[in-house]
Coordinates of C-alpha atoms in Angstrom, one line a residue:
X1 CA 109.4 92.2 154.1
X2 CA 110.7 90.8 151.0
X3 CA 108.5 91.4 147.7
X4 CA 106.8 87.8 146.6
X5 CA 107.1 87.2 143.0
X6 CA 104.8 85.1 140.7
X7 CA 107.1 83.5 139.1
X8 CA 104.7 81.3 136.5
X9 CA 103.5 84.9 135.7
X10 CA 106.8 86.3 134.8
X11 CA 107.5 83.8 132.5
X12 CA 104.3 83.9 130.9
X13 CA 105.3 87.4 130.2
X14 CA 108.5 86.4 129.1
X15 CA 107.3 83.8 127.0
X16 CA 104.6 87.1 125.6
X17 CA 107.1 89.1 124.9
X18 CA 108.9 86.1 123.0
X19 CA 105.8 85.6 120.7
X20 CA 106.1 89.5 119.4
X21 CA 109.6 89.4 118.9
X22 CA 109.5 86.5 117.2
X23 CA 106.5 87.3 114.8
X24 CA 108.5 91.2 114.4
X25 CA 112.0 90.5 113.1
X26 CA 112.2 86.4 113.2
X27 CA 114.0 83.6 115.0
X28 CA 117.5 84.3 114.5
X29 CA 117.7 87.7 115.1
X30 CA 116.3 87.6 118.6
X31 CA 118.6 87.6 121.4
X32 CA 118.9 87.0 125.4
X33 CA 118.7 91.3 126.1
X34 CA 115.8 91.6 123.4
X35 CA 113.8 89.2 125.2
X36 CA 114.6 90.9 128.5
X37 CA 114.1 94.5 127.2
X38 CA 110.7 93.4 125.4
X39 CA 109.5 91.9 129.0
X40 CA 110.5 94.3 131.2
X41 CA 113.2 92.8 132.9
X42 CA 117.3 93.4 133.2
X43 CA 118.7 91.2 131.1
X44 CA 120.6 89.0 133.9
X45 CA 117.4 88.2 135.4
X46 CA 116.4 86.3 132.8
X47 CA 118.6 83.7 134.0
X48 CA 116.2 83.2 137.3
X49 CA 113.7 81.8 135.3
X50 CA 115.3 80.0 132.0
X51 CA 118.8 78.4 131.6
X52 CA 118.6 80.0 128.0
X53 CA 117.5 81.0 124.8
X54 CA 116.9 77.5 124.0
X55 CA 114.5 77.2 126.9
X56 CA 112.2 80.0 126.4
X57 CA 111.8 79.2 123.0
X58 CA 111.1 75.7 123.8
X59 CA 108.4 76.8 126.4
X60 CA 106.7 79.3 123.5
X61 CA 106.8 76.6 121.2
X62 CA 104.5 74.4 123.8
X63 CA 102.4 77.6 124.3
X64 CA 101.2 78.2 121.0
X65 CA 99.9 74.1 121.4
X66 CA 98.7 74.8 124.7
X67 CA 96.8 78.6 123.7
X68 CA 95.1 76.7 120.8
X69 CA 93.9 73.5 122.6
X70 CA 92.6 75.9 125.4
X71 CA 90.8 77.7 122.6
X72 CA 89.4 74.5 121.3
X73 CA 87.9 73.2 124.6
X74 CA 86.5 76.2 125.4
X75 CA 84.7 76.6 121.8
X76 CA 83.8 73.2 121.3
X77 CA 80.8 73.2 124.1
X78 CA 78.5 69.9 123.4
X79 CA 79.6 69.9 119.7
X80 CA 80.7 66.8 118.4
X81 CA 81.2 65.1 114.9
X82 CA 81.7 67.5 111.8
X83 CA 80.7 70.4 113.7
X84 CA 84.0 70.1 116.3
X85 CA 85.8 69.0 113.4
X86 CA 84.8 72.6 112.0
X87 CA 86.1 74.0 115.7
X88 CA 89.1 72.0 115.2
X89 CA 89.9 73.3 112.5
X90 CA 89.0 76.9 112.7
X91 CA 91.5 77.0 115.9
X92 CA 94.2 75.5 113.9
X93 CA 93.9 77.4 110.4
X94 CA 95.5 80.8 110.6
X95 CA 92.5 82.8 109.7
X96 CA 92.1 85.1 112.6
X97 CA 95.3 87.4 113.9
X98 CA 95.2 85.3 117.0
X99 CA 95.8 82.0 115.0
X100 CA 98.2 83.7 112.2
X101 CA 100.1 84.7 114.8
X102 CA 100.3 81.5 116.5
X103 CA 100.8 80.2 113.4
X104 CA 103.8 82.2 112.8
X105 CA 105.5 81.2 115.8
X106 CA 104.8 77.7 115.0
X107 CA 106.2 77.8 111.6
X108 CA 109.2 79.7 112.7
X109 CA 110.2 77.1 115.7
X110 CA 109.5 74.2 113.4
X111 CA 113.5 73.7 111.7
X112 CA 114.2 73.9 115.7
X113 CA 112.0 71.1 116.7
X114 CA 113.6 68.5 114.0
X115 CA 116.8 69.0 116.0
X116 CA 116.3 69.4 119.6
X117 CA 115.1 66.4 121.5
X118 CA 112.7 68.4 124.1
X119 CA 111.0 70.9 121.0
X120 CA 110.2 67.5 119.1
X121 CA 108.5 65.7 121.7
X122 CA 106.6 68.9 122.7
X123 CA 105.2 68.7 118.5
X124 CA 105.3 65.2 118.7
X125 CA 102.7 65.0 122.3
X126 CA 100.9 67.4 120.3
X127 CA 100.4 65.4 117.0
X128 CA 99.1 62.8 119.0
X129 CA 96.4 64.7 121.1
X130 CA 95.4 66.5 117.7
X131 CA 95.0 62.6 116.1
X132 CA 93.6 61.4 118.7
X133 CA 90.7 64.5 119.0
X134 CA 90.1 64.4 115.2
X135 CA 89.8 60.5 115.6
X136 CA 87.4 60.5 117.9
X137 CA 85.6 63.7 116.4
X138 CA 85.5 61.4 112.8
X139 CA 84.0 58.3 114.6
X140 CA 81.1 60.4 115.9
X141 CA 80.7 61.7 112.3
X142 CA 80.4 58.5 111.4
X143 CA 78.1 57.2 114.1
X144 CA 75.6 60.3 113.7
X145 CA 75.3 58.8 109.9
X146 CA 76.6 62.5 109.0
X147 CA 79.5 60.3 106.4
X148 CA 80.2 57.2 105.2
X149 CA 82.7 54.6 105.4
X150 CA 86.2 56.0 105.6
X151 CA 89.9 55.0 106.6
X152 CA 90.0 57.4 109.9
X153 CA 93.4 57.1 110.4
X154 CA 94.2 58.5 106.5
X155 CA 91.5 61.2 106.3
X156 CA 93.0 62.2 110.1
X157 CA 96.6 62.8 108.1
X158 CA 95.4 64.5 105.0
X159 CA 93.2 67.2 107.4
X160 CA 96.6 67.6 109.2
X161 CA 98.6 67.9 106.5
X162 CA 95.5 70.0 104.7
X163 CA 96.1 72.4 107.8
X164 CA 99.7 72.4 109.1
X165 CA 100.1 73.4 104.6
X166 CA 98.0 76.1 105.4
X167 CA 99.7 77.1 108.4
X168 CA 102.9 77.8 106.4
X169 CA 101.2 79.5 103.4
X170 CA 99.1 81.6 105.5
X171 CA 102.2 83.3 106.9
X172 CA 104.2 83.2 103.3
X173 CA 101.2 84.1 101.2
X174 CA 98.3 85.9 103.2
X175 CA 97.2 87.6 100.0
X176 CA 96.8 84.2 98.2
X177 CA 96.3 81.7 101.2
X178 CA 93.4 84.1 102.7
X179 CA 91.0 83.2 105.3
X180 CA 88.1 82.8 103.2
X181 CA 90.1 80.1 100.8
X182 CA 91.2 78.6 103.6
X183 CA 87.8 78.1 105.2
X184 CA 86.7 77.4 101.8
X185 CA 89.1 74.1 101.5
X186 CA 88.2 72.8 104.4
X187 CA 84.2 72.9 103.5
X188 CA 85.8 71.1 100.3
X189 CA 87.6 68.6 102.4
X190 CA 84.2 67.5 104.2
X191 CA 81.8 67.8 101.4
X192 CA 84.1 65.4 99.4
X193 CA 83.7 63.0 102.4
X194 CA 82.0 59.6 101.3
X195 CA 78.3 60.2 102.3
X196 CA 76.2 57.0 103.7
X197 CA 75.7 54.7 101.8

């Protein structure tokens, strides 16, 4: 009887394997057998599940959006307003291995997704889901009274910004860019929200 294979599993595993190799030695100086050796696999049978090193690295670039949005729904529970915001944003910041990780891989496929069509509509599709959240999660801020009157739409960018910053120095500069500061600037961020008036 032939042998049934899983074959989302393997290339979740591949896509695994990906992620280390990536946040070891770097983009460029991962190749086709690494990513086979690291997984397991001969390297020809990497070919059964991706047409190339383009499209694994596109499908770990959508994974690290897809691992932190699954984080955020599961922590969020019936929090809403500032509080989710905080969720958000502790999700996003790299200030646990899990995120600094992510973040790593993020930061590292980033120069790729400004130049290949599929990589920058998987950020782009992100963006928008991540606006759209922090929109909502700034309205109900609002609407509990918790701030004042604001322009959603330019406090949603300068959090992004404030975060996707600290993505990048919390992989260049962990000793500076540390987990406390970065929790730290985003109590600033809220605090120095207009209050009601």
């Amino acid at each position: 009887m032939p042998k049934l294979v899983d074959h989302e599993m393997r290339r979740r595993a591949i896509t695994a394997a990906v992620w280390r190799l990536i946040a070891a030695r770097g983009i460029d100086r991962v190749t086709m057998r690494d990513i086979a050796a690291e997984a397991g696999f001969a390297n020809g049978s990497l070919s059964h599940y991706f047409s190339g090193k383009d499209d694994i690295l596109r499908l770990a670039f959508q994974h690290v959006f897809e691992a932190t949005n699954i984080r955020i729904a599961a922590r969020l529970g019936r929090a809403s307003g500032l509080a989710a915001i905080r969720v958000f944003c502790r999700e996003v910041l790299p200030v646990t291995d899990e995120t600094l990780l992510e973040a790593r891989i993020a930061t590292s496929l980033w120069q790729r997704a400004m130049y290949d069509a599929q990589m920058y509509d998987i950020n782009a599709r992100a963006m928008r889901e991540w606006r759209a959240l922090l929109t909502e999660f700034f309205g109900q801020a609002r609407q509990a009274g918790d701030i004042g009157a604001i322009n959603v739409g330019t406090v949603v960018e300068q959090l992004l910004n404030m975060m996707m910053g600290a993505q990048i120095l919390g992989v260049l500069t962990p000793d500076i860019t540390t987990a406390r500061r970065q929790l730290d600037m985003l109590e600033s961020f809220l605090d120095a929200l207009p209050h009601p008036a």
